[in-house]
Amino acid sequence: MVSSPHEAHHRIFQKNPGLFASAFRTLGIPFPESVAVSLMDTDLTEIRPLERHVDTLLRIDLVGGDSLLLAIEAQGRKDPDKRSSWAYYLAHLYAKFRYPPVLLVVCRDKGTAEWAAEPIRIGLEKHPSLAVFPLVLGPHNVPMITDAARAAEDLPMAVFSAITHSNDHDIAAILDALAEAIQATDADAAAVFAEFTEAGLGTTAARELWRNLMGTGLSHFRGFVAESFRDEGRAESRREDILRILAVRGVEVPDETRQRITACTDLAVLDVWFERAITASTADAVLGED
């Protein structure tokens, strides 16, 4: 279950990975044509006392065979410590995966967005050894989607627009269009989009407006989305258990195998892998490839 604005603001990219394409069109930045998008493990921890987690991490496979990583951070306020963390994330991701990493920061207020967009330069003033230029989406550049037809064409971006503009004076028009578009889609998709919207609006006045707009429809949708996220939570827990068992037993897990485990959403498959992890001597044996 999505439980907070911060979580909804980045997890919508996990639930709808194709949203990144709309995001980069919004930024006006050309993006290479992709063929696949994979959800990756967000744990960037190297030594146990210092844990680091990026909010959402996607591997995007491009036409031509290349890949890149998209690290998405939801930022609700200015936090000086984040700037060094972001530089670490990008350097660590490149060292670990050898794919070019791209940082996208999503914000719900203009001041935080302006702060997040400031370049991060590390090293000599006139010759930095490392420079980070975050891409930022916020109220200043995310379109306010107030037309139901337009919202229906790209529901993930319409939900993202509502979350991003949750404190805007035009939020009522945005939510009206979004509600109409959501109610016209199938029940399963409507459940997810309705839940993301409610969680993303947080404690703002817009959340109560959203509940009134959806009325009994939202209660009807909750059953679908609750079950979906319950299964997702069980799968995430099982994936973590598999990797933890292998780590404790000293079984080496190659990056490709780790990615397959963290990307798997089939509980039945994960249960089989979990049982094998208890006795398997290699990571390949866990996946049944010995």
PDB file of C-alpha atoms in Angstrom:
ATOM      1  CA  MET A   1       0.000   0.000   0.000  1.00  0.00           C
ATOM      2  CA  VAL A   2       1.344   3.436  -0.900  1.00  0.00           C
ATOM      3  CA  SER A   3       1.281   5.353   2.379  1.00  0.00           C
ATOM      4  CA  SER A   4       2.839   8.791   1.881  1.00  0.00           C
ATOM      5  CA  PRO A   5       3.294  11.607  -0.665  1.00  0.00           C
ATOM      6  CA  HIS A   6       7.047  10.892  -0.801  1.00  0.00           C
ATOM      7  CA  GLU A   7       6.429   7.221  -1.578  1.00  0.00           C
ATOM      8  CA  ALA A   8       3.752   7.900  -4.186  1.00  0.00           C
ATOM      9  CA  HIS A   9       5.853  10.555  -5.922  1.00  0.00           C
ATOM     10  CA  HIS A  10       8.604   8.106  -6.879  1.00  0.00           C
ATOM     11  CA  ARG A  11       6.818   4.704  -6.722  1.00  0.00           C
ATOM     12  CA  ILE A  12       4.529   5.718  -9.582  1.00  0.00           C
ATOM     13  CA  PHE A  13       7.652   5.277 -11.740  1.00  0.00           C
ATOM     14  CA  GLN A  14       7.965   1.722 -10.374  1.00  0.00           C
ATOM     15  CA  LYS A  15       4.335   0.879 -11.098  1.00  0.00           C
ATOM     16  CA  ASN A  16       4.397   2.620 -14.496  1.00  0.00           C
ATOM     17  CA  PRO A  17       8.037   2.623 -15.703  1.00  0.00           C
ATOM     18  CA  GLY A  18       6.993   4.160 -19.011  1.00  0.00           C
ATOM     19  CA  LEU A  19       6.309   7.410 -17.143  1.00  0.00           C
ATOM     20  CA  PHE A  20       9.986   8.305 -17.574  1.00  0.00           C
ATOM     21  CA  ALA A  21       9.320   8.964 -21.282  1.00  0.00           C
ATOM     22  CA  SER A  22       6.656  11.554 -20.459  1.00  0.00           C
ATOM     23  CA  ALA A  23       8.956  12.990 -17.792  1.00  0.00           C
ATOM     24  CA  PHE A  24      11.788  13.605 -20.229  1.00  0.00           C
ATOM     25  CA  ARG A  25       9.420  15.096 -22.807  1.00  0.00           C
ATOM     26  CA  THR A  26       8.326  17.486 -20.062  1.00  0.00           C
ATOM     27  CA  LEU A  27      11.964  18.426 -19.466  1.00  0.00           C
ATOM     28  CA  GLY A  28      12.485  18.948 -23.198  1.00  0.00           C
ATOM     29  CA  ILE A  29      15.450  16.557 -23.191  1.00  0.00           C
ATOM     30  CA  PRO A  30      15.844  14.055 -26.056  1.00  0.00           C
ATOM     31  CA  PHE A  31      15.937  10.484 -24.813  1.00  0.00           C
ATOM     32  CA  PRO A  32      17.249   7.523 -26.828  1.00  0.00           C
ATOM     33  CA  GLU A  33      14.616   5.071 -28.026  1.00  0.00           C
ATOM     34  CA  SER A  34      14.250   2.295 -25.459  1.00  0.00           C
ATOM     35  CA  VAL A  35      13.219  -1.328 -25.847  1.00  0.00           C
ATOM     36  CA  ALA A  36      12.768  -2.333 -22.198  1.00  0.00           C
ATOM     37  CA  VAL A  37      12.635  -0.904 -18.686  1.00  0.00           C
ATOM     38  CA  SER A  38      13.585  -2.990 -15.638  1.00  0.00           C
ATOM     39  CA  LEU A  39      13.011  -2.257 -11.974  1.00  0.00           C
ATOM     40  CA  MET A  40      16.287  -2.694 -10.069  1.00  0.00           C
ATOM     41  CA  ASP A  41      17.330  -3.187  -6.449  1.00  0.00           C
ATOM     42  CA  THR A  42      17.464   0.231  -4.765  1.00  0.00           C
ATOM     43  CA  ASP A  43      19.935  -0.797  -2.038  1.00  0.00           C
ATOM     44  CA  LEU A  44      23.282   0.950  -2.611  1.00  0.00           C
ATOM     45  CA  THR A  45      24.801  -0.161   0.696  1.00  0.00           C
ATOM     46  CA  GLU A  46      28.512  -1.024   0.643  1.00  0.00           C
ATOM     47  CA  ILE A  47      29.293  -1.452   4.347  1.00  0.00           C
ATOM     48  CA  ARG A  48      26.641  -2.392   6.872  1.00  0.00           C
ATOM     49  CA  PRO A  49      26.937   0.589   9.263  1.00  0.00           C
ATOM     50  CA  LEU A  50      26.223   3.014   6.395  1.00  0.00           C
ATOM     51  CA  GLU A  51      23.097   2.115   4.435  1.00  0.00           C
ATOM     52  CA  ARG A  52      22.175   4.095   1.354  1.00  0.00           C
ATOM     53  CA  HIS A  53      19.016   3.628  -0.684  1.00  0.00           C
ATOM     54  CA  VAL A  54      17.964   5.472  -3.799  1.00  0.00           C
ATOM     55  CA  ASP A  55      14.159   5.930  -3.914  1.00  0.00           C
ATOM     56  CA  THR A  56      13.574   4.232  -7.275  1.00  0.00           C
ATOM     57  CA  LEU A  57      16.086   2.750  -9.707  1.00  0.00           C
ATOM     58  CA  LEU A  58      15.278   1.732 -13.285  1.00  0.00           C
ATOM     59  CA  ARG A  59      17.514   0.130 -15.896  1.00  0.00           C
ATOM     60  CA  ILE A  60      16.496   1.293 -19.346  1.00  0.00           C
ATOM     61  CA  ASP A  61      17.619  -0.828 -22.287  1.00  0.00           C
ATOM     62  CA  LEU A  62      18.034   1.223 -25.442  1.00  0.00           C
ATOM     63  CA  VAL A  63      17.666   0.449 -29.098  1.00  0.00           C
ATOM     64  CA  GLY A  64      21.101  -0.603 -30.286  1.00  0.00           C
ATOM     65  CA  GLY A  65      21.923  -2.636 -27.204  1.00  0.00           C
ATOM     66  CA  ASP A  66      23.151   0.029 -24.753  1.00  0.00           C
ATOM     67  CA  SER A  67      21.595   0.573 -21.304  1.00  0.00           C
ATOM     68  CA  LEU A  68      21.460   3.346 -18.745  1.00  0.00           C
ATOM     69  CA  LEU A  69      20.250   3.703 -15.158  1.00  0.00           C
ATOM     70  CA  LEU A  70      17.606   6.193 -14.050  1.00  0.00           C
ATOM     71  CA  ALA A  71      17.826   7.037 -10.331  1.00  0.00           C
ATOM     72  CA  ILE A  72      14.667   8.807  -9.138  1.00  0.00           C
ATOM     73  CA  GLU A  73      14.627  10.736  -5.859  1.00  0.00           C
ATOM     74  CA  ALA A  74      11.464  12.275  -4.358  1.00  0.00           C
ATOM     75  CA  GLN A  75      12.489  15.367  -2.413  1.00  0.00           C
ATOM     76  CA  GLY A  76       9.999  17.104  -0.113  1.00  0.00           C
ATOM     77  CA  ARG A  77      12.313  19.720   1.388  1.00  0.00           C
ATOM     78  CA  LYS A  78      15.799  21.175   1.175  1.00  0.00           C
ATOM     79  CA  ASP A  79      18.328  18.818   2.719  1.00  0.00           C
ATOM     80  CA  PRO A  80      22.037  19.736   2.445  1.00  0.00           C
ATOM     81  CA  ASP A  81      23.064  16.135   3.159  1.00  0.00           C
ATOM     82  CA  LYS A  82      21.255  14.936   0.034  1.00  0.00           C
ATOM     83  CA  ARG A  83      23.669  16.683  -2.297  1.00  0.00           C
ATOM     84  CA  SER A  84      26.613  14.538  -1.200  1.00  0.00           C
ATOM     85  CA  SER A  85      24.348  11.466  -1.245  1.00  0.00           C
ATOM     86  CA  TRP A  86      23.319  12.110  -4.847  1.00  0.00           C
ATOM     87  CA  ALA A  87      26.944  12.410  -5.942  1.00  0.00           C
ATOM     88  CA  TYR A  88      27.668   9.135  -4.137  1.00  0.00           C
ATOM     89  CA  TYR A  89      24.693   7.383  -5.743  1.00  0.00           C
ATOM     90  CA  LEU A  90      25.804   8.239  -9.268  1.00  0.00           C
ATOM     91  CA  ALA A  91      29.457   7.339  -8.707  1.00  0.00           C
ATOM     92  CA  HIS A  92      28.518   4.075  -6.961  1.00  0.00           C
ATOM     93  CA  LEU A  93      25.991   3.077  -9.621  1.00  0.00           C
ATOM     94  CA  TYR A  94      28.482   3.648 -12.417  1.00  0.00           C
ATOM     95  CA  ALA A  95      31.200   1.717 -10.568  1.00  0.00           C
ATOM     96  CA  LYS A  96      28.846  -1.172  -9.762  1.00  0.00           C
ATOM     97  CA  PHE A  97      26.922  -1.590 -13.015  1.00  0.00           C
ATOM     98  CA  ARG A  98      29.066   0.220 -15.619  1.00  0.00           C
ATOM     99  CA  TYR A  99      25.929   1.818 -17.058  1.00  0.00           C
ATOM    100  CA  PRO A 100      25.654   5.623 -17.394  1.00  0.00           C
ATOM    101  CA  PRO A 101      23.483   6.836 -14.468  1.00  0.00           C
ATOM    102  CA  VAL A 102      20.992   9.706 -14.747  1.00  0.00           C
ATOM    103  CA  LEU A 103      19.579  11.483 -11.666  1.00  0.00           C
ATOM    104  CA  LEU A 104      15.958  12.686 -11.733  1.00  0.00           C
ATOM    105  CA  VAL A 105      14.656  14.583  -8.675  1.00  0.00           C
ATOM    106  CA  VAL A 106      10.888  15.089  -8.301  1.00  0.00           C
ATOM    107  CA  CYS A 107       9.605  17.862  -6.020  1.00  0.00           C
ATOM    108  CA  ARG A 108       6.230  19.208  -4.909  1.00  0.00           C
ATOM    109  CA  ASP A 109       7.232  22.816  -4.258  1.00  0.00           C
ATOM    110  CA  LYS A 110       9.101  25.331  -6.367  1.00  0.00           C
ATOM    111  CA  GLY A 111      11.662  26.313  -3.729  1.00  0.00           C
ATOM    112  CA  THR A 112      12.827  22.741  -3.224  1.00  0.00           C
ATOM    113  CA  ALA A 113      12.907  22.197  -6.984  1.00  0.00           C
ATOM    114  CA  GLU A 114      15.128  25.257  -7.507  1.00  0.00           C
ATOM    115  CA  TRP A 115      17.463  24.088  -4.745  1.00  0.00           C
ATOM    116  CA  ALA A 116      17.617  20.539  -6.137  1.00  0.00           C
ATOM    117  CA  ALA A 117      18.506  21.802  -9.620  1.00  0.00           C
ATOM    118  CA  GLU A 118      21.669  23.566  -8.438  1.00  0.00           C
ATOM    119  CA  PRO A 119      24.795  21.855  -9.848  1.00  0.00           C
ATOM    120  CA  ILE A 120      26.932  19.867  -7.407  1.00  0.00           C
ATOM    121  CA  ARG A 121      30.645  20.464  -8.000  1.00  0.00           C
ATOM    122  CA  ILE A 122      33.248  18.535  -6.033  1.00  0.00           C
ATOM    123  CA  GLY A 123      36.959  19.370  -6.205  1.00  0.00           C
ATOM    124  CA  LEU A 124      38.750  22.520  -7.320  1.00  0.00           C
ATOM    125  CA  GLU A 125      36.538  25.535  -7.888  1.00  0.00           C
ATOM    126  CA  LYS A 126      37.741  26.051 -11.469  1.00  0.00           C
ATOM    127  CA  HIS A 127      38.313  22.383 -12.227  1.00  0.00           C
ATOM    128  CA  PRO A 128      35.937  20.085 -10.298  1.00  0.00           C
ATOM    129  CA  SER A 129      36.788  16.397 -10.232  1.00  0.00           C
ATOM    130  CA  LEU A 130      33.105  15.495 -10.127  1.00  0.00           C
ATOM    131  CA  ALA A 131      30.103  17.533 -11.260  1.00  0.00           C
ATOM    132  CA  VAL A 132      26.442  16.520 -10.918  1.00  0.00           C
ATOM    133  CA  PHE A 133      23.642  18.272 -12.777  1.00  0.00           C
ATOM    134  CA  PRO A 134      20.344  16.890 -11.435  1.00  0.00           C
ATOM    135  CA  LEU A 135      17.309  16.843 -13.687  1.00  0.00           C
ATOM    136  CA  VAL A 136      14.345  18.185 -11.732  1.00  0.00           C
ATOM    137  CA  LEU A 137      10.588  17.909 -12.158  1.00  0.00           C
ATOM    138  CA  GLY A 138       8.407  20.185 -10.029  1.00  0.00           C
ATOM    139  CA  PRO A 139       5.518  22.659 -10.109  1.00  0.00           C
ATOM    140  CA  HIS A 140       7.619  24.973 -12.273  1.00  0.00           C
ATOM    141  CA  ASN A 141       7.787  22.620 -15.265  1.00  0.00           C
ATOM    142  CA  VAL A 142       5.276  19.766 -14.842  1.00  0.00           C
ATOM    143  CA  PRO A 143       2.133  20.615 -16.868  1.00  0.00           C
ATOM    144  CA  MET A 144      -1.177  21.100 -15.072  1.00  0.00           C
ATOM    145  CA  ILE A 145      -3.433  18.589 -16.825  1.00  0.00           C
ATOM    146  CA  THR A 146      -6.952  19.971 -16.520  1.00  0.00           C
ATOM    147  CA  ASP A 147      -8.533  18.264 -19.525  1.00  0.00           C
ATOM    148  CA  ALA A 148     -10.041  14.796 -18.997  1.00  0.00           C
ATOM    149  CA  ALA A 149      -9.248  13.642 -22.538  1.00  0.00           C
ATOM    150  CA  ARG A 150      -5.612  14.604 -22.128  1.00  0.00           C
ATOM    151  CA  ALA A 151      -5.498  12.919 -18.724  1.00  0.00           C
ATOM    152  CA  ALA A 152      -6.900   9.714 -20.237  1.00  0.00           C
ATOM    153  CA  GLU A 153      -4.144   9.704 -22.890  1.00  0.00           C
ATOM    154  CA  ASP A 154      -1.419   9.506 -20.224  1.00  0.00           C
ATOM    155  CA  LEU A 155      -2.869   8.541 -16.835  1.00  0.00           C
ATOM    156  CA  PRO A 156       0.481   8.071 -15.056  1.00  0.00           C
ATOM    157  CA  MET A 157       1.530  11.612 -16.028  1.00  0.00           C
ATOM    158  CA  ALA A 158      -1.904  12.942 -15.021  1.00  0.00           C
ATOM    159  CA  VAL A 159      -1.503  11.370 -11.561  1.00  0.00           C
ATOM    160  CA  PHE A 160       2.058  12.696 -11.362  1.00  0.00           C
ATOM    161  CA  SER A 161       0.752  16.156 -12.297  1.00  0.00           C
ATOM    162  CA  ALA A 162      -1.835  16.027  -9.502  1.00  0.00           C
ATOM    163  CA  ILE A 163       0.758  14.955  -6.915  1.00  0.00           C
ATOM    164  CA  THR A 164       3.248  17.579  -8.045  1.00  0.00           C
ATOM    165  CA  HIS A 165       0.666  20.378  -8.030  1.00  0.00           C
ATOM    166  CA  SER A 166      -1.080  19.268  -4.825  1.00  0.00           C
ATOM    167  CA  ASN A 167      -0.631  22.738  -3.278  1.00  0.00           C
ATOM    168  CA  ASP A 168      -1.471  24.687  -6.428  1.00  0.00           C
ATOM    169  CA  HIS A 169      -4.565  26.907  -6.622  1.00  0.00           C
ATOM    170  CA  ASP A 170      -5.663  25.053  -9.777  1.00  0.00           C
ATOM    171  CA  ILE A 171      -5.583  21.614  -8.138  1.00  0.00           C
ATOM    172  CA  ALA A 172      -9.394  21.310  -8.227  1.00  0.00           C
ATOM    173  CA  ALA A 173      -9.422  21.441 -12.028  1.00  0.00           C
ATOM    174  CA  ILE A 174      -6.565  18.933 -12.203  1.00  0.00           C
ATOM    175  CA  LEU A 175      -8.389  16.506  -9.907  1.00  0.00           C
ATOM    176  CA  ASP A 176     -11.685  16.921 -11.789  1.00  0.00           C
ATOM    177  CA  ALA A 177     -10.014  15.896 -15.042  1.00  0.00           C
ATOM    178  CA  LEU A 178      -8.138  13.050 -13.388  1.00  0.00           C
ATOM    179  CA  ALA A 179     -11.229  11.654 -11.665  1.00  0.00           C
ATOM    180  CA  GLU A 180     -13.158  11.615 -14.930  1.00  0.00           C
ATOM    181  CA  ALA A 181     -10.286   9.867 -16.722  1.00  0.00           C
ATOM    182  CA  ILE A 182      -9.782   7.288 -13.958  1.00  0.00           C
ATOM    183  CA  GLN A 183     -13.464   6.386 -13.738  1.00  0.00           C
ATOM    184  CA  ALA A 184     -13.464   5.701 -17.468  1.00  0.00           C
ATOM    185  CA  THR A 185     -10.676   3.114 -17.280  1.00  0.00           C
ATOM    186  CA  ASP A 186     -10.775  -0.513 -16.144  1.00  0.00           C
ATOM    187  CA  ALA A 187     -11.197  -1.309 -12.452  1.00  0.00           C
ATOM    188  CA  ASP A 188      -7.709  -2.704 -11.798  1.00  0.00           C
ATOM    189  CA  ALA A 189      -5.916   0.268 -13.344  1.00  0.00           C
ATOM    190  CA  ALA A 190      -8.351   2.702 -11.732  1.00  0.00           C
ATOM    191  CA  ALA A 191      -7.623   1.192  -8.321  1.00  0.00           C
ATOM    192  CA  VAL A 192      -3.889   1.768  -8.629  1.00  0.00           C
ATOM    193  CA  PHE A 193      -4.161   5.298 -10.002  1.00  0.00           C
ATOM    194  CA  ALA A 194      -6.780   6.300  -7.415  1.00  0.00           C
ATOM    195  CA  GLU A 195      -4.632   5.005  -4.555  1.00  0.00           C
ATOM    196  CA  PHE A 196      -1.470   6.670  -5.820  1.00  0.00           C
ATOM    197  CA  THR A 197      -3.323   9.963  -6.120  1.00  0.00           C
ATOM    198  CA  GLU A 198      -4.781   9.836  -2.620  1.00  0.00           C
ATOM    199  CA  ALA A 199      -1.436   8.896  -1.055  1.00  0.00           C
ATOM    200  CA  GLY A 200       0.425  11.477  -3.115  1.00  0.00           C
ATOM    201  CA  LEU A 201      -1.835  14.327  -2.021  1.00  0.00           C
ATOM    202  CA  GLY A 202      -0.749  13.698   1.576  1.00  0.00           C
ATOM    203  CA  THR A 203      -2.274  15.975   4.219  1.00  0.00           C
ATOM    204  CA  THR A 204      -3.207  18.745   1.800  1.00  0.00           C
ATOM    205  CA  ALA A 205      -6.746  20.057   1.418  1.00  0.00           C
ATOM    206  CA  ALA A 206      -6.681  18.517  -2.044  1.00  0.00           C
ATOM    207  CA  ARG A 207      -6.812  15.028  -0.517  1.00  0.00           C
ATOM    208  CA  GLU A 208     -10.269  15.616   0.938  1.00  0.00           C
ATOM    209  CA  LEU A 209     -11.385  17.115  -2.371  1.00  0.00           C
ATOM    210  CA  TRP A 210     -10.123  13.965  -4.120  1.00  0.00           C
ATOM    211  CA  ARG A 211     -12.024  11.691  -1.752  1.00  0.00           C
ATOM    212  CA  ASN A 212     -15.208  13.652  -2.362  1.00  0.00           C
ATOM    213  CA  LEU A 213     -14.703  13.504  -6.122  1.00  0.00           C
ATOM    214  CA  MET A 214     -14.215   9.758  -6.149  1.00  0.00           C
ATOM    215  CA  GLY A 215     -16.981   9.148  -3.603  1.00  0.00           C
ATOM    216  CA  THR A 216     -17.933   5.499  -3.180  1.00  0.00           C
ATOM    217  CA  GLY A 217     -15.915   4.688  -6.272  1.00  0.00           C
ATOM    218  CA  LEU A 218     -12.683   5.096  -4.338  1.00  0.00           C
ATOM    219  CA  SER A 219     -13.852   2.681  -1.639  1.00  0.00           C
ATOM    220  CA  HIS A 220     -14.717   0.187  -4.361  1.00  0.00           C
ATOM    221  CA  PHE A 221     -11.254   0.527  -5.893  1.00  0.00           C
ATOM    222  CA  ARG A 222      -9.431   0.094  -2.585  1.00  0.00           C
ATOM    223  CA  GLY A 223     -10.100  -3.631  -2.479  1.00  0.00           C
ATOM    224  CA  PHE A 224      -8.275  -4.145  -5.751  1.00  0.00           C
ATOM    225  CA  VAL A 225      -5.287  -1.992  -4.889  1.00  0.00           C
ATOM    226  CA  ALA A 226      -4.938  -3.320  -1.335  1.00  0.00           C
ATOM    227  CA  GLU A 227      -4.624  -6.877  -2.625  1.00  0.00           C
ATOM    228  CA  SER A 228      -2.171  -5.776  -5.300  1.00  0.00           C
ATOM    229  CA  PHE A 229       0.144  -4.030  -2.855  1.00  0.00           C
ATOM    230  CA  ARG A 230      -0.186  -6.820  -0.305  1.00  0.00           C
ATOM    231  CA  ASP A 231       1.144  -9.282  -2.899  1.00  0.00           C
ATOM    232  CA  GLU A 232       3.825  -6.820  -3.925  1.00  0.00           C
ATOM    233  CA  GLY A 233       4.922  -6.467  -0.298  1.00  0.00           C
ATOM    234  CA  ARG A 234       5.126 -10.253   0.148  1.00  0.00           C
ATOM    235  CA  ALA A 235       7.199 -10.555  -3.032  1.00  0.00           C
ATOM    236  CA  GLU A 236       9.565  -7.806  -1.916  1.00  0.00           C
ATOM    237  CA  SER A 237      10.029  -9.483   1.464  1.00  0.00           C
ATOM    238  CA  ARG A 238      10.717 -12.860  -0.179  1.00  0.00           C
ATOM    239  CA  ARG A 239      13.304 -11.315  -2.538  1.00  0.00           C
ATOM    240  CA  GLU A 240      15.086  -9.760   0.430  1.00  0.00           C
ATOM    241  CA  ASP A 241      15.021 -13.088   2.306  1.00  0.00           C
ATOM    242  CA  ILE A 242      16.616 -14.946  -0.615  1.00  0.00           C
ATOM    243  CA  LEU A 243      19.481 -12.470  -0.925  1.00  0.00           C
ATOM    244  CA  ARG A 244      19.966 -12.332   2.847  1.00  0.00           C
ATOM    245  CA  ILE A 245      20.216 -16.131   3.139  1.00  0.00           C
ATOM    246  CA  LEU A 246      22.782 -16.280   0.338  1.00  0.00           C
ATOM    247  CA  ALA A 247      24.801 -13.474   1.941  1.00  0.00           C
ATOM    248  CA  VAL A 248      24.804 -15.178   5.348  1.00  0.00           C
ATOM    249  CA  ARG A 249      25.838 -18.490   3.764  1.00  0.00           C
ATOM    250  CA  GLY A 250      28.640 -16.765   1.835  1.00  0.00           C
ATOM    251  CA  VAL A 251      27.250 -17.651  -1.592  1.00  0.00           C
ATOM    252  CA  GLU A 252      28.430 -15.158  -4.208  1.00  0.00           C
ATOM    253  CA  VAL A 253      25.592 -13.558  -6.191  1.00  0.00           C
ATOM    254  CA  PRO A 254      26.610 -12.084  -9.578  1.00  0.00           C
ATOM    255  CA  ASP A 255      24.975  -8.786 -10.562  1.00  0.00           C
ATOM    256  CA  GLU A 256      22.938 -10.437 -13.335  1.00  0.00           C
ATOM    257  CA  THR A 257      21.532 -13.028 -10.916  1.00  0.00           C
ATOM    258  CA  ARG A 258      20.805 -10.381  -8.290  1.00  0.00           C
ATOM    259  CA  GLN A 259      18.890  -8.359 -10.870  1.00  0.00           C
ATOM    260  CA  ARG A 260      16.816 -11.398 -11.850  1.00  0.00           C
ATOM    261  CA  ILE A 261      15.913 -12.031  -8.221  1.00  0.00           C
ATOM    262  CA  THR A 262      15.051  -8.405  -7.442  1.00  0.00           C
ATOM    263  CA  ALA A 263      12.997  -8.076 -10.631  1.00  0.00           C
ATOM    264  CA  CYS A 264      10.911 -11.221 -10.035  1.00  0.00           C
ATOM    265  CA  THR A 265       7.313 -10.588  -8.928  1.00  0.00           C
ATOM    266  CA  ASP A 266       5.995 -14.162  -9.100  1.00  0.00           C
ATOM    267  CA  LEU A 267       5.492 -15.347  -5.515  1.00  0.00           C
ATOM    268  CA  ALA A 268       5.406 -19.017  -6.524  1.00  0.00           C
ATOM    269  CA  VAL A 269       8.783 -18.721  -8.254  1.00  0.00           C
ATOM    270  CA  LEU A 270      10.234 -16.745  -5.349  1.00  0.00           C
ATOM    271  CA  ASP A 271       9.099 -19.426  -2.906  1.00  0.00           C
ATOM    272  CA  VAL A 272      10.953 -22.078  -4.918  1.00  0.00           C
ATOM    273  CA  TRP A 273      14.091 -19.918  -5.040  1.00  0.00           C
ATOM    274  CA  PHE A 274      13.820 -19.293  -1.293  1.00  0.00           C
ATOM    275  CA  GLU A 275      13.795 -23.032  -0.529  1.00  0.00           C
ATOM    276  CA  ARG A 276      16.756 -23.619  -2.835  1.00  0.00           C
ATOM    277  CA  ALA A 277      18.722 -20.732  -1.268  1.00  0.00           C
ATOM    278  CA  ILE A 278      18.815 -22.610   2.036  1.00  0.00           C
ATOM    279  CA  THR A 279      21.033 -25.386   0.618  1.00  0.00           C
ATOM    280  CA  ALA A 280      22.282 -24.240  -2.818  1.00  0.00           C
ATOM    281  CA  SER A 281      26.033 -23.980  -3.247  1.00  0.00           C
ATOM    282  CA  THR A 282      25.831 -21.434  -6.076  1.00  0.00           C
ATOM    283  CA  ALA A 283      23.509 -18.643  -7.125  1.00  0.00           C
ATOM    284  CA  ASP A 284      22.837 -20.470 -10.404  1.00  0.00           C
ATOM    285  CA  ALA A 285      21.528 -23.433  -8.408  1.00  0.00           C
ATOM    286  CA  VAL A 286      19.000 -21.147  -6.728  1.00  0.00           C
ATOM    287  CA  LEU A 287      17.577 -20.252 -10.135  1.00  0.00           C
ATOM    288  CA  GLY A 288      17.717 -23.868 -11.252  1.00  0.00           C
ATOM    289  CA  GLU A 289      20.498 -23.314 -13.773  1.00  0.00           C
ATOM    290  CA  ASP A 290      23.108 -25.764 -12.475  1.00  0.00           C
TER     291      ASP A 290
END
